[in-house]
Coordinates of C-alpha atoms in Angstrom, one line a residue:
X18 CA -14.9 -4.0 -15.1
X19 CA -14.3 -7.8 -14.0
X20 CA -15.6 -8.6 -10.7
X21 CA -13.7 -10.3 -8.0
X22 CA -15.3 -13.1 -5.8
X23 CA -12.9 -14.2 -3.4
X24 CA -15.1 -16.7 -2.0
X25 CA -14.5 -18.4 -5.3
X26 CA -10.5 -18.3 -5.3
X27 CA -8.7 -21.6 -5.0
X28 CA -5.1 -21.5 -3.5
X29 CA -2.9 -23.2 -5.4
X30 CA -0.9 -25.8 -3.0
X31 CA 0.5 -29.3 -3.3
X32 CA -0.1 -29.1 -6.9
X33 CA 2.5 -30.1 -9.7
X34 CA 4.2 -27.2 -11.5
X35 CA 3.7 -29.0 -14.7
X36 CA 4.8 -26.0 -16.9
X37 CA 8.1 -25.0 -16.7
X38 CA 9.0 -25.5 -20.2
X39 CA 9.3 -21.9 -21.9
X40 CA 9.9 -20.2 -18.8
X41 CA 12.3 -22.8 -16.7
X42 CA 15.2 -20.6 -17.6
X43 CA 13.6 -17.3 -16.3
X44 CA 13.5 -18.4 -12.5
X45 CA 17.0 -18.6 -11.7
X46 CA 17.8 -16.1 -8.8
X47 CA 15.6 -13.1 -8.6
X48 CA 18.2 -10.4 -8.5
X49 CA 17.6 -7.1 -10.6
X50 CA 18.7 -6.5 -13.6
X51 CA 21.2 -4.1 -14.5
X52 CA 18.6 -1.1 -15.6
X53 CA 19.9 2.6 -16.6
X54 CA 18.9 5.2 -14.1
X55 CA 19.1 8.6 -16.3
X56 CA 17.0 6.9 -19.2
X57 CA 12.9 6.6 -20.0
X58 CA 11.6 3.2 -19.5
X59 CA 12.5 2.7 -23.3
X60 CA 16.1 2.9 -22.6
X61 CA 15.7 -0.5 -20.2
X62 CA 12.7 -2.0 -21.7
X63 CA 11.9 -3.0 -25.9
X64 CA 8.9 -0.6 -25.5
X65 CA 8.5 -0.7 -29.6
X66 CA 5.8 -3.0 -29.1
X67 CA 3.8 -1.7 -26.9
X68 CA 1.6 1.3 -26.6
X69 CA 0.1 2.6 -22.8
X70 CA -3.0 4.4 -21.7
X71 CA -2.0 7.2 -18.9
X72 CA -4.3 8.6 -16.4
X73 CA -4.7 11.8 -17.9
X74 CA -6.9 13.4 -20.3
X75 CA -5.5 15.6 -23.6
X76 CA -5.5 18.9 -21.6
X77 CA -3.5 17.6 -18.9
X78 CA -6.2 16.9 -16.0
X79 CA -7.4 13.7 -14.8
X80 CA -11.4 15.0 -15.8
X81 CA -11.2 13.8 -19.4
X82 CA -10.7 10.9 -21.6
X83 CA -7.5 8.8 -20.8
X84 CA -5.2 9.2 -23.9
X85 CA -2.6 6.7 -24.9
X86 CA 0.7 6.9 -26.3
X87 CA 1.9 5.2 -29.6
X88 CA 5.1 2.9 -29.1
X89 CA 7.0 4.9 -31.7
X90 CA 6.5 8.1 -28.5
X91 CA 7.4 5.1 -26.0
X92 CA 10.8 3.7 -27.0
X93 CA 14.4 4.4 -27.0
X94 CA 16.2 5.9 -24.0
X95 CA 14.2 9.7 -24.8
X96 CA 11.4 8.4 -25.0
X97 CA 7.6 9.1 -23.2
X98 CA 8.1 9.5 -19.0
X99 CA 5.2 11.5 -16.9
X100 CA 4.4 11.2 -13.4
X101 CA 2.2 8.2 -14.4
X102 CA 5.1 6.4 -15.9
X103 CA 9.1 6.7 -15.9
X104 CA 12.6 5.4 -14.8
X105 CA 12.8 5.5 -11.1
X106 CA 15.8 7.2 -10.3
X107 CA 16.9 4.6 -7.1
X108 CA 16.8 1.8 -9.1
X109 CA 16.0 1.9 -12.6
X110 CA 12.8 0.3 -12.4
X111 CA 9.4 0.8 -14.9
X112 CA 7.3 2.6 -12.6
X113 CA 3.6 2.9 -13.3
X114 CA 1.6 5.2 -10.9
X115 CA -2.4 5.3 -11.2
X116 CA -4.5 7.7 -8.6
X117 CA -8.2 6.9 -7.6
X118 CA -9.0 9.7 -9.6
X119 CA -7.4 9.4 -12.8
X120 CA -8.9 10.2 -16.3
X121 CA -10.5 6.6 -17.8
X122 CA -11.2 5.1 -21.5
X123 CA -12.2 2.0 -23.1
X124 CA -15.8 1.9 -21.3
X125 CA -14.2 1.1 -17.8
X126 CA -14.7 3.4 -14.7
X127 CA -11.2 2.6 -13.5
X128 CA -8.2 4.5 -14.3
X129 CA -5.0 2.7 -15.5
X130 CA -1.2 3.4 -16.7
X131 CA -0.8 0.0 -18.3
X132 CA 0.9 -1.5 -21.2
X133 CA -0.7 -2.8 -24.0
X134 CA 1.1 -4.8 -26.4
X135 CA 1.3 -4.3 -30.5
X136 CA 2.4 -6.8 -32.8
X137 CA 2.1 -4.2 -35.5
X138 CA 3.0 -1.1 -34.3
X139 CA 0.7 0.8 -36.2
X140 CA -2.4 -1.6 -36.2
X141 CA -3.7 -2.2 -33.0
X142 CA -6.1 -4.8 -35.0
X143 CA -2.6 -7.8 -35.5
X144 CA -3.4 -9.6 -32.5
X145 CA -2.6 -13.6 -31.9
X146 CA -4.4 -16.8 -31.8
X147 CA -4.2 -19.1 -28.6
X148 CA -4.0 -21.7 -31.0
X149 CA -0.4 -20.6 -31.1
X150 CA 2.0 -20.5 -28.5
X151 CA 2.2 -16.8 -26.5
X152 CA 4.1 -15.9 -23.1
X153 CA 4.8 -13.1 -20.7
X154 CA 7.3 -12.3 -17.8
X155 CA 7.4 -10.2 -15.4
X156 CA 9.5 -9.3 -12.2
X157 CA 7.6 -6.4 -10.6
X158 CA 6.8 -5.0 -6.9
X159 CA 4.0 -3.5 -5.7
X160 CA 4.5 -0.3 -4.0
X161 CA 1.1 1.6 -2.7
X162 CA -2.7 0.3 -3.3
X163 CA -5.7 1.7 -2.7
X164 CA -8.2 1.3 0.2
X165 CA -9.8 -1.9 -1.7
X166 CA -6.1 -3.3 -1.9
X167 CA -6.5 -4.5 -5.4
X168 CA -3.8 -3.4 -8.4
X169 CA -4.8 -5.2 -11.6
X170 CA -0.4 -5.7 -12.7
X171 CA -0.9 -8.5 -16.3
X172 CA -3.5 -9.4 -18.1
X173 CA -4.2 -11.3 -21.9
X174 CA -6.8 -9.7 -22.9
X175 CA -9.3 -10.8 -26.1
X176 CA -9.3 -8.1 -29.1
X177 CA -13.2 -7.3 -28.6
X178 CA -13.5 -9.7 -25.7
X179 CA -13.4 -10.0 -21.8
X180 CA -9.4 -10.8 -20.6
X181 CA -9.1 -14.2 -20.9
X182 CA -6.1 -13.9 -17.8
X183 CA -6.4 -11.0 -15.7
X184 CA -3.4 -11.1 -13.0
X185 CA -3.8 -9.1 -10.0
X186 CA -2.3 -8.1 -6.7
X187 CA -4.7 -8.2 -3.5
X188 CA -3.6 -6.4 -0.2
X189 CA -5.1 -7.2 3.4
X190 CA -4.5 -4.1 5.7
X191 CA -5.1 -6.0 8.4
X192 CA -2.8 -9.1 7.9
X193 CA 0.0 -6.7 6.3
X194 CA 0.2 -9.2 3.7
X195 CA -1.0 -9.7 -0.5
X196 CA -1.7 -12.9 -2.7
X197 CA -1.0 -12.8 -6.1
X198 CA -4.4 -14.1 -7.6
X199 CA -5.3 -15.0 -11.8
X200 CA -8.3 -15.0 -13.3
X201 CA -9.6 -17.6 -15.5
X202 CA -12.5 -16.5 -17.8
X203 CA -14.2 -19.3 -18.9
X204 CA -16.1 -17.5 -21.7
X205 CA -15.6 -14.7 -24.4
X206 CA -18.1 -12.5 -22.6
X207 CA -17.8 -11.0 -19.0
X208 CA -19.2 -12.7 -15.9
X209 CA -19.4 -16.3 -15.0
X210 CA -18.3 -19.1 -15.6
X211 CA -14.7 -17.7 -14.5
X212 CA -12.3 -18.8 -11.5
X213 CA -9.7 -17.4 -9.5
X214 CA -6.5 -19.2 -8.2
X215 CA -4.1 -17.9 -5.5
X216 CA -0.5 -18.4 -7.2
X217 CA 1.3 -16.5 -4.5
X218 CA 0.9 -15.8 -0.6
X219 CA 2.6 -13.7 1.6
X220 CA 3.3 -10.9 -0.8
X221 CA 4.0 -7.9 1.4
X222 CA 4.1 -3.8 -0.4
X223 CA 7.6 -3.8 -1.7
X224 CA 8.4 -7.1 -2.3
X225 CA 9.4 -8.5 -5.2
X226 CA 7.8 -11.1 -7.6
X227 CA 7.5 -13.0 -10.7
X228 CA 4.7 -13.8 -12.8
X229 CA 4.4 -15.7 -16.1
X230 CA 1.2 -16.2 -18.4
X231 CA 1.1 -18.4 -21.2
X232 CA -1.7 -19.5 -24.1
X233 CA -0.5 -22.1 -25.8
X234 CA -2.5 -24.7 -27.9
X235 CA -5.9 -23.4 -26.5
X236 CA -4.6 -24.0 -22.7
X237 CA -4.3 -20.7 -20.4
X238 CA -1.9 -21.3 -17.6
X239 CA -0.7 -18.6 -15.2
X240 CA 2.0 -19.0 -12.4
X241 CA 4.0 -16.8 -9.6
X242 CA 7.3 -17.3 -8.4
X243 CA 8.0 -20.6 -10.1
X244 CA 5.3 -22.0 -7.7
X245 CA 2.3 -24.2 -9.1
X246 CA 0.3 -23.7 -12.3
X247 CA -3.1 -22.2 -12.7
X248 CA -4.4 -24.1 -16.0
X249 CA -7.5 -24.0 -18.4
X250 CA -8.4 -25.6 -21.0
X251 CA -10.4 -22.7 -23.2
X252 CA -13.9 -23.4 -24.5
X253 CA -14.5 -23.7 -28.0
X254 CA -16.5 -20.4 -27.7
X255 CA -12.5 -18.7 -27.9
X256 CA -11.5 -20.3 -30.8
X257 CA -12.8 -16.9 -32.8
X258 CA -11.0 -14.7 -30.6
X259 CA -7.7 -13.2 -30.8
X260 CA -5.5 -11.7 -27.7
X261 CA -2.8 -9.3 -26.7
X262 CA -0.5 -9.1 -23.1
X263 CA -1.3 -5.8 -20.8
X264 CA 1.0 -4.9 -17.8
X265 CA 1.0 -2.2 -15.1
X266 CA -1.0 -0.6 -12.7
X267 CA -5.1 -0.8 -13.3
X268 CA -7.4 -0.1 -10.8
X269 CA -10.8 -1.6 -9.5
X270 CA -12.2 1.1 -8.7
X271 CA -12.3 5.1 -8.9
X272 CA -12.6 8.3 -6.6
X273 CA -11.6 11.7 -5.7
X274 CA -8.1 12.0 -3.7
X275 CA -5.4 12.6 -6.3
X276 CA -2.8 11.0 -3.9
X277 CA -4.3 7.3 -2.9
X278 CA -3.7 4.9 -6.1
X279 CA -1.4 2.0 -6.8
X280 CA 2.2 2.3 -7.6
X281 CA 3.9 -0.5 -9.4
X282 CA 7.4 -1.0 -10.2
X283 CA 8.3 -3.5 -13.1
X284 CA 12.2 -4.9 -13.4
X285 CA 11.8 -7.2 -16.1
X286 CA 9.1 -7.7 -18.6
X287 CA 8.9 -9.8 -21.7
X288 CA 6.6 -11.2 -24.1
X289 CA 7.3 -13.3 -26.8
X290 CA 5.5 -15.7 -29.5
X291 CA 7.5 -18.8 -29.9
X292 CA 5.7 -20.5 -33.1
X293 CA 7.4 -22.9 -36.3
X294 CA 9.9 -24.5 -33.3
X295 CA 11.8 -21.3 -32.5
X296 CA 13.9 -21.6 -29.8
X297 CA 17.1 -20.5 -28.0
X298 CA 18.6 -22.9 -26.8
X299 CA 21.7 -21.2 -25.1
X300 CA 22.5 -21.9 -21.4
X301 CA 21.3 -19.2 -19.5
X302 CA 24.3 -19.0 -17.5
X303 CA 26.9 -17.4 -19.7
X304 CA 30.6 -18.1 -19.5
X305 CA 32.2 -15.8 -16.8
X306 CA 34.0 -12.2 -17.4
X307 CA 36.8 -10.6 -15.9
X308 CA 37.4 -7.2 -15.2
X309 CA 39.4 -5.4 -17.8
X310 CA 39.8 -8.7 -20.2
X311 CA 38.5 -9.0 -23.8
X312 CA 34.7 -11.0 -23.8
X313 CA 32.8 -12.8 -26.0
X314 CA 29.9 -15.4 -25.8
X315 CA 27.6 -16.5 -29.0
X316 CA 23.9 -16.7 -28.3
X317 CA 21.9 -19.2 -30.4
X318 CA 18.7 -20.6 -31.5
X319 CA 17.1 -23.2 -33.0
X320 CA 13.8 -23.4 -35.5
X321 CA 12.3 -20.5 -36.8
X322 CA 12.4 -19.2 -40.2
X323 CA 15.3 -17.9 -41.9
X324 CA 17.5 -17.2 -38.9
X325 CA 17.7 -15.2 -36.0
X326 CA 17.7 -11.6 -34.9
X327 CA 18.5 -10.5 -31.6
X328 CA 17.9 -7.8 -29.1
X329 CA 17.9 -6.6 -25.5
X330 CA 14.3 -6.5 -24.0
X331 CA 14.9 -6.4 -20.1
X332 CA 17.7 -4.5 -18.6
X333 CA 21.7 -4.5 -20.2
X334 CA 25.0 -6.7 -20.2
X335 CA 27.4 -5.7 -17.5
X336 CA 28.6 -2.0 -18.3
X337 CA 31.4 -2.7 -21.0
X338 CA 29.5 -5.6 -22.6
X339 CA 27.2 -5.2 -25.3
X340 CA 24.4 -7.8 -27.6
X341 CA 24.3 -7.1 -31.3
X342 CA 21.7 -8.2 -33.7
X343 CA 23.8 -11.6 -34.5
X344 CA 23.7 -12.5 -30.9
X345 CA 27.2 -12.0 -29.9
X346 CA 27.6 -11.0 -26.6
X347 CA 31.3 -9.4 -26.4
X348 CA 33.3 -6.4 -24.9
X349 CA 35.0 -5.7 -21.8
X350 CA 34.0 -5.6 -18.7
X351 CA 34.2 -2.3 -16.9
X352 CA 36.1 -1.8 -13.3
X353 CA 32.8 -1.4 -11.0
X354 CA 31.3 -4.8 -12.3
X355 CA 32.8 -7.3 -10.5
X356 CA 30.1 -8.7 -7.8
X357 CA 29.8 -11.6 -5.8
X358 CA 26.2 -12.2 -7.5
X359 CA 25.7 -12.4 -11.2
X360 CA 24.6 -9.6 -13.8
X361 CA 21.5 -10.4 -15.6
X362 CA 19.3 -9.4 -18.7
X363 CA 16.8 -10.8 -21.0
X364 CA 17.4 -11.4 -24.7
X365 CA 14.9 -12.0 -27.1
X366 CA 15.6 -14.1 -31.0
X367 CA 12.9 -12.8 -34.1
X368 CA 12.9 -15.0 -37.0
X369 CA 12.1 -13.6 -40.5
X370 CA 8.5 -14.5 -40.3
X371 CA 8.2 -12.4 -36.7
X372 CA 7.8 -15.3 -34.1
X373 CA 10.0 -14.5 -31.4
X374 CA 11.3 -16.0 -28.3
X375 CA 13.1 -14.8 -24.9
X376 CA 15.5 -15.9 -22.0
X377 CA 17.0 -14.6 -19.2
X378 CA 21.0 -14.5 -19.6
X379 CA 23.5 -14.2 -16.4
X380 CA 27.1 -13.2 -16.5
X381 CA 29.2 -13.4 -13.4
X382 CA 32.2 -11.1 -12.9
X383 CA 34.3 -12.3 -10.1
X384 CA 35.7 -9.9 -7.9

């Protein structure tokens, strides 16, 4: 389990965000997303890439082995929900809840309900190369931790290897307050060298946040709330290894109460693989709707191979509006969605060759 030195952390301040590229589009306004509250997480969230470990063995208890269910059990709108993960009925959210004493796998001592992603749906082996170019999103809050305060909420992890990025929320009791803190893992195997920056102060229990994480040409680079950029250049000692994104609630520790753990609520989450110059190149702010009046707005992109295929992966249109697999964004805009603040939702374009791409879309309704 990775250790955490916070003698060691360096807070990020006065610093250049020098990456904004990819993810420049994705920190406009933080407002939620329009997410579905009678539907599983895979009726708001593209889930068919992903698989998650749950704190809970086969029979049920927390005693066991954790088991993990298969994305094809995890997507669509009937999809997997438990007490350790489902739609929260107040607002929609992806909520991930992991007790002290939850059941554990994959040699840790901590329990988890986390998110692991798969390329191949049924090959947890077709991973990706930091040679490449690899991102993921997130706008999340962090609900309840346990006593250490620490709720492990994004991590890129090496297939066979430590996390090369593990992104975590740390809690003071006594100041009231979190930081958002990444870990940089110097080498393929756990333990130093390593370093940990502070992307984020000020972070109370329910608050909302973003955070992005990005390989891309053998650089890993983390970031919170648009704010500065935590950057390494990897050692040569990576160029063997291969990675995946995790996301949810893992814990640092383990014990007996069934009712102390960390609850995390996810709003958006994306990842995406933007290789052979695929890119979409749409402005994120869409065209305005009106109430009760015919729609329509073309999404595009650039590079790639052989054209683009599109889908929802974060949250909906406005109610009445719809995306189809050509990227045309059309309907009409139900009575209910006009707002003084503008509907959101994040679209992702997959080329024939599988590299994909994603952007955060707004549509204002005037009322």
């Amino acid at each position: 389990m990775p250790r955490f030195q916070p003698p060691h952390t360096h807070l990020l301040h006065n610093r250049p965000a020098r990456w904004l590229g990819l993810l420049g589009c994705l920190l406009l306004g933080e407002a939620q997303a329009e997410l579905y509250k009678g539907v599983a997480p895979g009726g708001n969230f593209a889930l068919e890439n992903w698989n998650i470990t749950v704190p809970q063995d086969a029979d049920g208890n927390t005693t066991g082995k954790a088991i993990t269910i298969r994305p094809d059990q995890l997507s669509g709108p009937y999809g997997y929900q438990s007490r350790w993960f489902r739609t929260d009925p107040q607002d929609g959210s992806m909520t991930f809840w992991t007790p002290i004493n939850g059941a554990t796998a994959g040699g840790s001592s901590s329990p988890r309900a986390e998110l692991r992603e798969m390329l191949d749906p049924t090959n947890l082996g077709v991973t990706w190369s930091g040679a490449g170019e690899s991102v993921q999103d997130a706008l999340l809050k962090v609900m309840q931790v346990p006593r250490d305060g620490i709720v492990i909420v994004g991590q890129v992890h090496g297939y066979g290897s430590a996390p090369l990025i593990l992104l975590y929320y740390r809690y003071d009791f006594s100041k009231q307050t979190g930081r958002v803190i990444a870990k940089l893992q110097g080498l393929p195997e756990q333990g130093p060298p390593y370093t940990n920056h502070v992307l984020a102060t000020n972070i109370a229990l329910g608050e909302t946040f973003s955070y992005q994480m990005k390989v891309s040409h053998n650089v890993a680079m983390a970031s919170a709330n648009g704010g500065p950029v935590a950057t390494m250049a990897m050692d040569p000692a990576w160029n063997s290894e291969t990675f995946y994104f995790k996301a949810g609630a893992y814990l640092h520790m383990h014990g007996d109460s069934a009712t102390e753990g960390a609850r995390v609520k996810f709003y958006r989450l994306a990842a995406s693989h933007p290789n052979d110059g695929l890119l979409i190149n749409s402005p994120a702010a869409l065209p305005e709707a009106r109430v009760g009046q015919p729609y329509q707005a073309q999404l595009s992109a650039t590079g790639g191979l052989g054209g683009a295929t599109w889908k929802l992966v974060s949250g909906h249109p406005p109610a009445g509006l719809t995306l189809a697999a050509d990227g045309l964004v059309s309907g009409t805009p139900e009575a209910g969605t006009a707002s003084a603040t503008a509907h959101w939702f994040v679209a992702q374009a997959r080329d024939a060759n599988g590299n994909t791409h994603h952007k955060k879309f707004s549509i204002l309704i005037p009322q």
